[in-house]
PDB file of C-alpha atoms in Angstrom:
ATOM      1  CA  UNK A  30      75.861   7.335-143.693  1.00  0.00           C
ATOM      2  CA  UNK A  31      78.563   7.465-146.352  1.00  0.00           C
ATOM      3  CA  UNK A  32      81.884   8.811-145.120  1.00  0.00           C
ATOM      4  CA  UNK A  33      82.940  12.106-146.725  1.00  0.00           C
ATOM      5  CA  UNK A  34      85.797  11.885-149.172  1.00  0.00           C
ATOM      6  CA  UNK A  35      89.235  12.871-147.966  1.00  0.00           C
ATOM      7  CA  UNK A  36      90.402  16.356-148.883  1.00  0.00           C
ATOM      8  CA  UNK A  37      93.685  16.859-150.693  1.00  0.00           C
ATOM      9  CA  UNK A  38      95.621  19.358-148.573  1.00  0.00           C
ATOM     10  CA  UNK A  39      98.504  21.560-149.709  1.00  0.00           C
ATOM     11  CA  UNK A  40     100.560  22.172-146.562  1.00  0.00           C
ATOM     12  CA  UNK A  41     102.858  25.176-146.270  1.00  0.00           C
ATOM     13  CA  UNK A  42     105.084  25.630-143.222  1.00  0.00           C
ATOM     14  CA  UNK A  43     107.558  27.977-141.580  1.00  0.00           C
ATOM     15  CA  UNK A  44     111.249  27.106-141.405  1.00  0.00           C
ATOM     16  CA  UNK A  45     111.131  25.951-137.766  1.00  0.00           C
ATOM     17  CA  UNK A  46     108.198  23.636-138.413  1.00  0.00           C
ATOM     18  CA  UNK A  47     109.664  21.761-141.381  1.00  0.00           C
ATOM     19  CA  UNK A  48     110.440  18.537-139.424  1.00  0.00           C
ATOM     20  CA  UNK A  49     106.889  18.407-138.037  1.00  0.00           C
ATOM     21  CA  UNK A  50     105.405  19.285-141.440  1.00  0.00           C
ATOM     22  CA  UNK A  51     107.239  16.361-143.016  1.00  0.00           C
ATOM     23  CA  UNK A  52     105.910  14.024-140.330  1.00  0.00           C
ATOM     24  CA  UNK A  53     102.382  15.307-140.940  1.00  0.00           C
ATOM     25  CA  UNK A  54     102.728  14.656-144.680  1.00  0.00           C
ATOM     26  CA  UNK A  55     103.945  11.114-143.964  1.00  0.00           C
ATOM     27  CA  UNK A  56     100.668  10.431-142.142  1.00  0.00           C
ATOM     28  CA  UNK A  57      98.487  10.740-145.234  1.00  0.00           C
ATOM     29  CA  UNK A  58      98.771  10.485-149.022  1.00  0.00           C
ATOM     30  CA  UNK A  59      96.252  13.334-149.161  1.00  0.00           C
ATOM     31  CA  UNK A  60      98.723  15.883-147.729  1.00  0.00           C
ATOM     32  CA  UNK A  61     101.294  17.444-150.059  1.00  0.00           C
ATOM     33  CA  UNK A  62     104.031  19.780-148.858  1.00  0.00           C
ATOM     34  CA  UNK A  63     104.489  23.179-150.476  1.00  0.00           C
ATOM     35  CA  UNK A  64     107.341  25.648-150.120  1.00  0.00           C
ATOM     36  CA  UNK A  65     107.935  29.320-149.443  1.00  0.00           C
ATOM     37  CA  UNK A  66     111.133  31.295-150.026  1.00  0.00           C
ATOM     38  CA  UNK A  67     111.848  32.905-146.651  1.00  0.00           C
ATOM     39  CA  UNK A  68     114.166  35.638-147.919  1.00  0.00           C
ATOM     40  CA  UNK A  69     115.056  39.003-146.401  1.00  0.00           C
ATOM     41  CA  UNK A  70     115.930  42.400-147.797  1.00  0.00           C
ATOM     42  CA  UNK A  71     119.198  44.041-146.810  1.00  0.00           C
ATOM     43  CA  UNK A  72     117.426  45.964-144.035  1.00  0.00           C
ATOM     44  CA  UNK A  73     116.286  42.695-142.455  1.00  0.00           C
ATOM     45  CA  UNK A  74     112.613  42.924-143.371  1.00  0.00           C
ATOM     46  CA  UNK A  75     111.006  39.889-145.055  1.00  0.00           C
ATOM     47  CA  UNK A  76     111.178  39.404-148.807  1.00  0.00           C
ATOM     48  CA  UNK A  77     108.840  36.422-149.137  1.00  0.00           C
ATOM     49  CA  UNK A  78     107.687  34.395-152.117  1.00  0.00           C
ATOM     50  CA  UNK A  79     104.992  31.689-152.218  1.00  0.00           C
ATOM     51  CA  UNK A  80     106.120  29.148-154.778  1.00  0.00           C
ATOM     52  CA  UNK A  81     103.643  27.878-157.399  1.00  0.00           C
ATOM     53  CA  UNK A  82     100.990  30.333-156.244  1.00  0.00           C
ATOM     54  CA  UNK A  83      98.955  29.839-159.439  1.00  0.00           C
ATOM     55  CA  UNK A  84      98.697  26.109-158.782  1.00  0.00           C
ATOM     56  CA  UNK A  85      97.017  26.445-155.375  1.00  0.00           C
ATOM     57  CA  UNK A  86      93.880  28.088-156.786  1.00  0.00           C
ATOM     58  CA  UNK A  87      90.826  26.047-155.894  1.00  0.00           C
ATOM     59  CA  UNK A  88      92.834  23.845-153.507  1.00  0.00           C
ATOM     60  CA  UNK A  89      92.490  23.224-149.770  1.00  0.00           C
ATOM     61  CA  UNK A  90      95.492  24.986-148.221  1.00  0.00           C
ATOM     62  CA  UNK A  91      96.996  24.870-144.729  1.00  0.00           C
ATOM     63  CA  UNK A  92      99.892  26.574-142.996  1.00  0.00           C
ATOM     64  CA  UNK A  93     101.848  25.114-140.062  1.00  0.00           C
ATOM     65  CA  UNK A  94     103.095  27.999-137.905  1.00  0.00           C
ATOM     66  CA  UNK A  95     105.485  28.362-134.986  1.00  0.00           C
ATOM     67  CA  UNK A  96     105.271  31.668-133.119  1.00  0.00           C
ATOM     68  CA  UNK A  97     108.431  31.001-131.124  1.00  0.00           C
ATOM     69  CA  UNK A  98     109.490  34.643-130.850  1.00  0.00           C
ATOM     70  CA  UNK A  99     108.166  38.095-131.777  1.00  0.00           C
ATOM     71  CA  UNK A 100     110.799  38.245-134.507  1.00  0.00           C
ATOM     72  CA  UNK A 101     109.317  35.416-136.566  1.00  0.00           C
ATOM     73  CA  UNK A 102     105.654  36.270-136.054  1.00  0.00           C
ATOM     74  CA  UNK A 103     105.540  39.166-138.539  1.00  0.00           C
ATOM     75  CA  UNK A 104     106.900  37.213-141.501  1.00  0.00           C
ATOM     76  CA  UNK A 105     104.573  34.295-140.804  1.00  0.00           C
ATOM     77  CA  UNK A 106     101.562  36.599-140.442  1.00  0.00           C
ATOM     78  CA  UNK A 107     102.435  38.095-143.820  1.00  0.00           C
ATOM     79  CA  UNK A 108     102.163  34.639-145.402  1.00  0.00           C
ATOM     80  CA  UNK A 109      99.081  33.691-143.371  1.00  0.00           C
ATOM     81  CA  UNK A 110      97.258  36.808-144.597  1.00  0.00           C
ATOM     82  CA  UNK A 111      98.344  36.214-148.204  1.00  0.00           C
ATOM     83  CA  UNK A 112      97.429  32.546-148.680  1.00  0.00           C
ATOM     84  CA  UNK A 113      93.608  32.828-148.331  1.00  0.00           C
ATOM     85  CA  UNK A 114      93.577  35.576-150.972  1.00  0.00           C
ATOM     86  CA  UNK A 115      95.042  33.299-153.634  1.00  0.00           C
ATOM     87  CA  UNK A 116      91.583  31.926-154.513  1.00  0.00           C
ATOM     88  CA  UNK A 117      92.020  28.803-152.381  1.00  0.00           C
ATOM     89  CA  UNK A 118      89.043  26.549-151.635  1.00  0.00           C
ATOM     90  CA  UNK A 119      89.687  26.710-147.876  1.00  0.00           C
ATOM     91  CA  UNK A 120      92.411  27.782-145.481  1.00  0.00           C
ATOM     92  CA  UNK A 121      93.505  26.175-142.211  1.00  0.00           C
ATOM     93  CA  UNK A 122      96.097  27.650-139.853  1.00  0.00           C
ATOM     94  CA  UNK A 123      97.743  25.154-137.495  1.00  0.00           C
ATOM     95  CA  UNK A 124      99.362  26.930-134.549  1.00  0.00           C
ATOM     96  CA  UNK A 125     100.183  24.087-132.137  1.00  0.00           C
ATOM     97  CA  UNK A 126     101.344  26.419-129.356  1.00  0.00           C
ATOM     98  CA  UNK A 127      99.537  29.724-128.824  1.00  0.00           C
ATOM     99  CA  UNK A 128     102.326  31.424-126.866  1.00  0.00           C
ATOM    100  CA  UNK A 129     101.422  34.917-125.821  1.00  0.00           C
ATOM    101  CA  UNK A 130      99.099  34.107-122.920  1.00  0.00           C
ATOM    102  CA  UNK A 131     101.396  31.891-120.885  1.00  0.00           C
ATOM    103  CA  UNK A 132     102.268  34.554-118.321  1.00  0.00           C
ATOM    104  CA  UNK A 133      99.231  36.804-118.555  1.00  0.00           C
ATOM    105  CA  UNK A 134      97.567  37.681-115.300  1.00  0.00           C
ATOM    106  CA  UNK A 135      95.497  40.847-115.433  1.00  0.00           C
ATOM    107  CA  UNK A 136      96.170  41.965-111.878  1.00  0.00           C
ATOM    108  CA  UNK A 137      96.188  45.751-112.137  1.00  0.00           C
ATOM    109  CA  UNK A 138      95.272  48.593-114.444  1.00  0.00           C
ATOM    110  CA  UNK A 139      97.940  48.920-117.112  1.00  0.00           C
ATOM    111  CA  UNK A 140      98.594  45.208-117.676  1.00  0.00           C
ATOM    112  CA  UNK A 141      98.441  44.536-121.419  1.00  0.00           C
ATOM    113  CA  UNK A 142      96.663  41.381-122.624  1.00  0.00           C
ATOM    114  CA  UNK A 143      98.943  40.447-125.512  1.00  0.00           C
ATOM    115  CA  UNK A 144      97.078  37.148-125.966  1.00  0.00           C
ATOM    116  CA  UNK A 145      93.955  39.174-126.734  1.00  0.00           C
ATOM    117  CA  UNK A 146      95.955  41.272-129.194  1.00  0.00           C
ATOM    118  CA  UNK A 147      97.212  38.161-130.983  1.00  0.00           C
ATOM    119  CA  UNK A 148      93.705  36.686-131.091  1.00  0.00           C
ATOM    120  CA  UNK A 149      92.393  39.918-132.634  1.00  0.00           C
ATOM    121  CA  UNK A 150      95.134  39.811-135.284  1.00  0.00           C
ATOM    122  CA  UNK A 151      94.391  36.179-136.156  1.00  0.00           C
ATOM    123  CA  UNK A 152      90.664  36.924-136.191  1.00  0.00           C
ATOM    124  CA  UNK A 153      91.273  39.276-139.112  1.00  0.00           C
ATOM    125  CA  UNK A 154      92.795  36.684-141.450  1.00  0.00           C
ATOM    126  CA  UNK A 155      91.051  37.232-144.795  1.00  0.00           C
ATOM    127  CA  UNK A 156      88.326  34.737-145.592  1.00  0.00           C
ATOM    128  CA  UNK A 157      88.997  32.287-148.414  1.00  0.00           C
ATOM    129  CA  UNK A 158      86.531  31.218-151.088  1.00  0.00           C
ATOM    130  CA  UNK A 159      85.407  28.506-148.671  1.00  0.00           C
ATOM    131  CA  UNK A 160      84.711  30.881-145.807  1.00  0.00           C
ATOM    132  CA  UNK A 161      86.465  31.687-142.505  1.00  0.00           C
ATOM    133  CA  UNK A 162      89.877  30.314-141.601  1.00  0.00           C
ATOM    134  CA  UNK A 163      89.997  27.188-139.431  1.00  0.00           C
ATOM    135  CA  UNK A 164      92.482  27.730-136.592  1.00  0.00           C
ATOM    136  CA  UNK A 165      93.885  24.596-134.918  1.00  0.00           C
ATOM    137  CA  UNK A 166      95.482  25.101-131.477  1.00  0.00           C
ATOM    138  CA  UNK A 167      96.600  22.504-128.914  1.00  0.00           C
ATOM    139  CA  UNK A 168      95.971  22.852-125.169  1.00  0.00           C
ATOM    140  CA  UNK A 169      95.662  26.624-125.069  1.00  0.00           C
ATOM    141  CA  UNK A 170      97.106  27.779-121.744  1.00  0.00           C
ATOM    142  CA  UNK A 171      94.322  29.939-120.313  1.00  0.00           C
ATOM    143  CA  UNK A 172      90.966  28.428-121.195  1.00  0.00           C
ATOM    144  CA  UNK A 173      89.273  31.828-121.372  1.00  0.00           C
ATOM    145  CA  UNK A 174      91.496  32.696-124.336  1.00  0.00           C
ATOM    146  CA  UNK A 175      89.262  30.608-126.590  1.00  0.00           C
ATOM    147  CA  UNK A 176      86.729  33.406-126.269  1.00  0.00           C
ATOM    148  CA  UNK A 177      89.222  36.018-127.495  1.00  0.00           C
ATOM    149  CA  UNK A 178      88.664  35.014-131.136  1.00  0.00           C
ATOM    150  CA  UNK A 179      85.934  36.624-133.212  1.00  0.00           C
ATOM    151  CA  UNK A 180      83.473  34.886-135.517  1.00  0.00           C
ATOM    152  CA  UNK A 181      85.729  35.604-138.498  1.00  0.00           C
ATOM    153  CA  UNK A 182      87.786  32.512-137.667  1.00  0.00           C
ATOM    154  CA  UNK A 183      86.741  29.039-136.535  1.00  0.00           C
ATOM    155  CA  UNK A 184      88.992  27.954-133.645  1.00  0.00           C
ATOM    156  CA  UNK A 185      89.454  24.197-133.315  1.00  0.00           C
ATOM    157  CA  UNK A 186      90.917  23.342-129.903  1.00  0.00           C
ATOM    158  CA  UNK A 187      92.754  20.028-129.799  1.00  0.00           C
ATOM    159  CA  UNK A 188      94.736  18.260-127.070  1.00  0.00           C
ATOM    160  CA  UNK A 189      97.865  16.146-126.771  1.00  0.00           C
ATOM    161  CA  UNK A 190      96.435  14.002-123.950  1.00  0.00           C
ATOM    162  CA  UNK A 191      95.540  11.021-126.216  1.00  0.00           C
ATOM    163  CA  UNK A 192      99.262  10.724-127.042  1.00  0.00           C
ATOM    164  CA  UNK A 193     100.074  10.574-123.330  1.00  0.00           C
ATOM    165  CA  UNK A 194      97.393   7.957-122.643  1.00  0.00           C
ATOM    166  CA  UNK A 195      98.752   5.754-125.410  1.00  0.00           C
ATOM    167  CA  UNK A 196     102.285   6.066-124.048  1.00  0.00           C
ATOM    168  CA  UNK A 197     101.230   5.307-120.474  1.00  0.00           C
ATOM    169  CA  UNK A 198      99.506   2.099-121.570  1.00  0.00           C
ATOM    170  CA  UNK A 199     102.809   1.012-123.142  1.00  0.00           C
ATOM    171  CA  UNK A 200     104.772   1.315-119.890  1.00  0.00           C
ATOM    172  CA  UNK A 201     105.887  -1.914-118.178  1.00  0.00           C
ATOM    173  CA  UNK A 202     104.283  -0.661-114.944  1.00  0.00           C
ATOM    174  CA  UNK A 203     101.147   0.724-116.615  1.00  0.00           C
ATOM    175  CA  UNK A 204      98.941  -0.821-113.926  1.00  0.00           C
ATOM    176  CA  UNK A 205     100.796   1.129-111.222  1.00  0.00           C
ATOM    177  CA  UNK A 206     100.522   4.616-112.754  1.00  0.00           C
ATOM    178  CA  UNK A 207      98.904   7.496-110.881  1.00  0.00           C
ATOM    179  CA  UNK A 208      98.266  10.841-112.596  1.00  0.00           C
ATOM    180  CA  UNK A 209      99.117  13.969-110.600  1.00  0.00           C
ATOM    181  CA  UNK A 210      98.110  17.569-111.234  1.00  0.00           C
ATOM    182  CA  UNK A 211     100.336  20.358-109.884  1.00  0.00           C
ATOM    183  CA  UNK A 212      97.373  22.636-109.163  1.00  0.00           C
ATOM    184  CA  UNK A 213      93.604  22.916-109.456  1.00  0.00           C
ATOM    185  CA  UNK A 214      93.912  24.570-112.861  1.00  0.00           C
ATOM    186  CA  UNK A 215      95.614  21.543-114.383  1.00  0.00           C
ATOM    187  CA  UNK A 216      93.069  19.239-112.728  1.00  0.00           C
ATOM    188  CA  UNK A 217      90.108  21.192-114.140  1.00  0.00           C
ATOM    189  CA  UNK A 218      91.672  21.152-117.596  1.00  0.00           C
ATOM    190  CA  UNK A 219      92.577  17.473-117.879  1.00  0.00           C
ATOM    191  CA  UNK A 220      90.848  15.283-115.301  1.00  0.00           C
ATOM    192  CA  UNK A 221      87.914  14.292-117.536  1.00  0.00           C
ATOM    193  CA  UNK A 222      90.312  12.902-120.145  1.00  0.00           C
ATOM    194  CA  UNK A 223      92.263  10.887-117.558  1.00  0.00           C
ATOM    195  CA  UNK A 224      89.459   9.623-115.300  1.00  0.00           C
ATOM    196  CA  UNK A 225      90.406   5.951-115.652  1.00  0.00           C
ATOM    197  CA  UNK A 226      93.712   6.623-113.806  1.00  0.00           C
ATOM    198  CA  UNK A 227      93.950   7.098-110.030  1.00  0.00           C
ATOM    199  CA  UNK A 228      94.648  10.770-109.338  1.00  0.00           C
ATOM    200  CA  UNK A 229      96.655  12.982-107.020  1.00  0.00           C
ATOM    201  CA  UNK A 230      96.003  16.715-106.808  1.00  0.00           C
ATOM    202  CA  UNK A 231      98.523  19.192-105.450  1.00  0.00           C
ATOM    203  CA  UNK A 232      98.020  22.818-104.572  1.00  0.00           C
ATOM    204  CA  UNK A 233     100.403  25.618-105.443  1.00  0.00           C
ATOM    205  CA  UNK A 234     101.005  28.946-103.764  1.00  0.00           C
ATOM    206  CA  UNK A 235     103.300  31.560-105.299  1.00  0.00           C
ATOM    207  CA  UNK A 236     105.521  33.567-102.970  1.00  0.00           C
ATOM    208  CA  UNK A 237     107.353  35.938-105.324  1.00  0.00           C
ATOM    209  CA  UNK A 238     109.443  33.684-107.563  1.00  0.00           C
ATOM    210  CA  UNK A 239     108.998  30.734-105.198  1.00  0.00           C
ATOM    211  CA  UNK A 240     106.344  28.045-105.611  1.00  0.00           C
ATOM    212  CA  UNK A 241     105.137  26.292-102.498  1.00  0.00           C
ATOM    213  CA  UNK A 242     103.529  22.963-103.415  1.00  0.00           C
ATOM    214  CA  UNK A 243     101.521  20.764-101.050  1.00  0.00           C
ATOM    215  CA  UNK A 244      99.634  17.508-101.469  1.00  0.00           C
ATOM    216  CA  UNK A 245      95.907  18.280-101.509  1.00  0.00           C
ATOM    217  CA  UNK A 246      94.327  14.858-102.149  1.00  0.00           C
ATOM    218  CA  UNK A 247      95.199  11.348-103.321  1.00  0.00           C
ATOM    219  CA  UNK A 248      97.874   8.852-102.345  1.00  0.00           C
ATOM    220  CA  UNK A 249     101.116   8.519-104.359  1.00  0.00           C
ATOM    221  CA  UNK A 250     102.732   5.942-102.033  1.00  0.00           C
ATOM    222  CA  UNK A 251     104.364   3.068-103.906  1.00  0.00           C
ATOM    223  CA  UNK A 252     103.194   4.347-107.277  1.00  0.00           C
ATOM    224  CA  UNK A 253     104.698   5.632-110.523  1.00  0.00           C
ATOM    225  CA  UNK A 254     103.295   9.171-110.502  1.00  0.00           C
ATOM    226  CA  UNK A 255     103.001  11.151-113.755  1.00  0.00           C
ATOM    227  CA  UNK A 256     102.598  14.912-113.350  1.00  0.00           C
ATOM    228  CA  UNK A 257     100.393  16.351-116.123  1.00  0.00           C
ATOM    229  CA  UNK A 258     100.213  20.009-117.188  1.00  0.00           C
ATOM    230  CA  UNK A 259      99.726  21.994-120.364  1.00  0.00           C
ATOM    231  CA  UNK A 260     103.138  23.685-120.509  1.00  0.00           C
ATOM    232  CA  UNK A 261     106.439  24.155-118.732  1.00  0.00           C
ATOM    233  CA  UNK A 262     108.566  27.284-118.555  1.00  0.00           C
ATOM    234  CA  UNK A 263     111.333  27.214-115.924  1.00  0.00           C
ATOM    235  CA  UNK A 264     110.112  23.895-114.511  1.00  0.00           C
ATOM    236  CA  UNK A 265     110.140  25.119-110.921  1.00  0.00           C
ATOM    237  CA  UNK A 266     106.595  23.957-110.204  1.00  0.00           C
ATOM    238  CA  UNK A 267     107.282  20.457-111.571  1.00  0.00           C
ATOM    239  CA  UNK A 268     110.398  20.098-109.448  1.00  0.00           C
ATOM    240  CA  UNK A 269     108.623  21.216-106.281  1.00  0.00           C
ATOM    241  CA  UNK A 270     105.733  18.894-107.072  1.00  0.00           C
ATOM    242  CA  UNK A 271     108.165  16.005-107.559  1.00  0.00           C
ATOM    243  CA  UNK A 272     109.721  16.662-104.151  1.00  0.00           C
ATOM    244  CA  UNK A 273     106.311  16.538-102.453  1.00  0.00           C
ATOM    245  CA  UNK A 274     105.288  13.337-104.263  1.00  0.00           C
ATOM    246  CA  UNK A 275     108.592  11.636-103.426  1.00  0.00           C
ATOM    247  CA  UNK A 276     108.257  12.689 -99.784  1.00  0.00           C
ATOM    248  CA  UNK A 277     104.842  10.999 -99.740  1.00  0.00           C
ATOM    249  CA  UNK A 278     106.225   7.710-100.991  1.00  0.00           C
ATOM    250  CA  UNK A 279     106.124   7.825-104.818  1.00  0.00           C
ATOM    251  CA  UNK A 280     108.628   5.298-106.177  1.00  0.00           C
ATOM    252  CA  UNK A 281     108.934   7.015-109.566  1.00  0.00           C
ATOM    253  CA  UNK A 282     107.944  10.460-110.797  1.00  0.00           C
ATOM    254  CA  UNK A 283     107.547  11.370-114.478  1.00  0.00           C
ATOM    255  CA  UNK A 284     106.055  14.395-116.209  1.00  0.00           C
ATOM    256  CA  UNK A 285     104.042  15.264-119.304  1.00  0.00           C
ATOM    257  CA  UNK A 286     103.451  18.717-120.794  1.00  0.00           C
ATOM    258  CA  UNK A 287     102.024  19.452-124.211  1.00  0.00           C
ATOM    259  CA  UNK A 288     104.266  22.484-124.686  1.00  0.00           C
ATOM    260  CA  UNK A 289     107.906  22.289-123.640  1.00  0.00           C
ATOM    261  CA  UNK A 290     108.708  26.013-123.810  1.00  0.00           C
ATOM    262  CA  UNK A 291     111.839  25.989-121.600  1.00  0.00           C
ATOM    263  CA  UNK A 292     113.151  29.556-122.044  1.00  0.00           C
ATOM    264  CA  UNK A 293     116.852  30.120-121.373  1.00  0.00           C
ATOM    265  CA  UNK A 294     117.593  26.403-121.826  1.00  0.00           C
ATOM    266  CA  UNK A 295     115.790  25.561-118.574  1.00  0.00           C
ATOM    267  CA  UNK A 296     115.328  21.991-119.878  1.00  0.00           C
ATOM    268  CA  UNK A 297     118.916  21.385-118.782  1.00  0.00           C
ATOM    269  CA  UNK A 298     117.920  21.159-115.121  1.00  0.00           C
ATOM    270  CA  UNK A 299     115.892  18.028-115.927  1.00  0.00           C
ATOM    271  CA  UNK A 300     118.646  16.141-117.757  1.00  0.00           C
ATOM    272  CA  UNK A 301     119.816  13.134-115.814  1.00  0.00           C
ATOM    273  CA  UNK A 302     123.448  14.212-115.758  1.00  0.00           C
ATOM    274  CA  UNK A 303     122.445  17.600-114.304  1.00  0.00           C
ATOM    275  CA  UNK A 304     119.866  16.456-111.744  1.00  0.00           C
ATOM    276  CA  UNK A 305     120.777  17.267-108.157  1.00  0.00           C
ATOM    277  CA  UNK A 306     117.563  15.694-106.856  1.00  0.00           C
ATOM    278  CA  UNK A 307     116.095  12.302-107.725  1.00  0.00           C
ATOM    279  CA  UNK A 308     115.670  12.516-111.521  1.00  0.00           C
ATOM    280  CA  UNK A 309     112.394  12.240-113.403  1.00  0.00           C
ATOM    281  CA  UNK A 310     111.967   8.770-114.889  1.00  0.00           C
ATOM    282  CA  UNK A 311     110.369  10.125-118.075  1.00  0.00           C
ATOM    283  CA  UNK A 312     109.650  13.636-119.286  1.00  0.00           C
ATOM    284  CA  UNK A 313     107.247  13.661-122.241  1.00  0.00           C
ATOM    285  CA  UNK A 314     106.616  16.695-124.430  1.00  0.00           C
ATOM    286  CA  UNK A 315     105.052  17.080-127.865  1.00  0.00           C
ATOM    287  CA  UNK A 316     106.686  18.686-130.897  1.00  0.00           C
ATOM    288  CA  UNK A 317     104.611  21.866-130.576  1.00  0.00           C
ATOM    289  CA  UNK A 318     107.785  23.863-129.787  1.00  0.00           C
ATOM    290  CA  UNK A 319     110.265  22.887-132.536  1.00  0.00           C
ATOM    291  CA  UNK A 320     113.309  24.604-131.060  1.00  0.00           C
ATOM    292  CA  UNK A 321     112.972  22.649-127.812  1.00  0.00           C
ATOM    293  CA  UNK A 322     112.556  19.377-129.697  1.00  0.00           C
ATOM    294  CA  UNK A 323     115.808  20.028-131.522  1.00  0.00           C
ATOM    295  CA  UNK A 324     117.624  20.940-128.300  1.00  0.00           C
ATOM    296  CA  UNK A 325     116.563  17.898-126.228  1.00  0.00           C
ATOM    297  CA  UNK A 326     116.884  15.256-128.966  1.00  0.00           C
ATOM    298  CA  UNK A 327     118.299  12.025-127.543  1.00  0.00           C
ATOM    299  CA  UNK A 328     118.728  13.427-124.036  1.00  0.00           C
ATOM    300  CA  UNK A 329     117.260  11.597-121.029  1.00  0.00           C
ATOM    301  CA  UNK A 330     114.663  11.734-119.580  1.00  0.00           C
ATOM    302  CA  UNK A 331     112.996  13.450-122.548  1.00  0.00           C
ATOM    303  CA  UNK A 332     110.748  11.729-125.076  1.00  0.00           C
ATOM    304  CA  UNK A 333     108.838  13.539-127.833  1.00  0.00           C
ATOM    305  CA  UNK A 334     105.265  12.475-128.601  1.00  0.00           C
ATOM    306  CA  UNK A 335     104.516  13.770-132.082  1.00  0.00           C
ATOM    307  CA  UNK A 336     101.350  15.709-132.878  1.00  0.00           C
ATOM    308  CA  UNK A 337     101.714  14.779-136.556  1.00  0.00           C
ATOM    309  CA  UNK A 338      98.924  12.200-136.624  1.00  0.00           C
ATOM    310  CA  UNK A 339      96.547  14.464-134.740  1.00  0.00           C
ATOM    311  CA  UNK A 340      97.323  17.412-137.043  1.00  0.00           C
ATOM    312  CA  UNK A 341      96.773  15.212-140.088  1.00  0.00           C
ATOM    313  CA  UNK A 342      93.336  14.280-138.750  1.00  0.00           C
ATOM    314  CA  UNK A 343      92.508  17.896-137.871  1.00  0.00           C
ATOM    315  CA  UNK A 344      93.239  19.001-141.435  1.00  0.00           C
ATOM    316  CA  UNK A 345      90.403  16.751-142.603  1.00  0.00           C
ATOM    317  CA  UNK A 346      87.775  18.351-140.352  1.00  0.00           C
TER     318      UNK A 346
END
């Protein structure tokens, strides 16, 4: 069967995502960056302008978003709702980190599911001439959230795990790596993609703000153990997991998360100069959270695995 021809993509982006957008464009000659004037009126509300709007008619258009705070979501949604209406051939929204569901636990009447609210908003993006919007998200935190979206958008759920696997195979002790999951949720999410590695599974119990971690199965003794999860906030679970693995004989402990959220600069507790416990050997994140990437640049033990190649491929789907 003849391979379909590559689409020429016009890629718009928010201010925070410019470094990642440039990396995505470097991946393919079929991706061309476009610009938006992110201006504001005197009262602080957005005064936005899509440059060369006439020229994007009939073109495949994408937007790279970063919903890092409620304050930037409104202006980006304004652009996201405008672009498909400019007679474009198709529209793709790339939202590497879908943020609102990271703390949602519907435990009692009155809890508000803001992730559901955001999914409903995104589900109402106007259709383009080519049909519904394609929505690309990486390692969405709560798997049930994929069912929050209506049929008016086409969610495409991607993962950063292939980047981790490639990096692990490059390690000098690649044959001594064991993958660890901090809880059953992480194991259910990722174990099928990492089956060729020996595995350790921990269990986590929350006691207020405390996290009690225990070894559930597997043997970390004498191994380089890599803890794998979808995101990190304060990092408390990773630190407790590291303590348990070290106590059971792990010689090195590293960590991977797709989304390094790190509110209130909590990444600082992992920096080698600040570590009071045995430091992590490596801490890998992707560039799904641009502000974190900027903050941890060049600081051990952090390494950034870029989603740019994966996003470039996703834009061709």
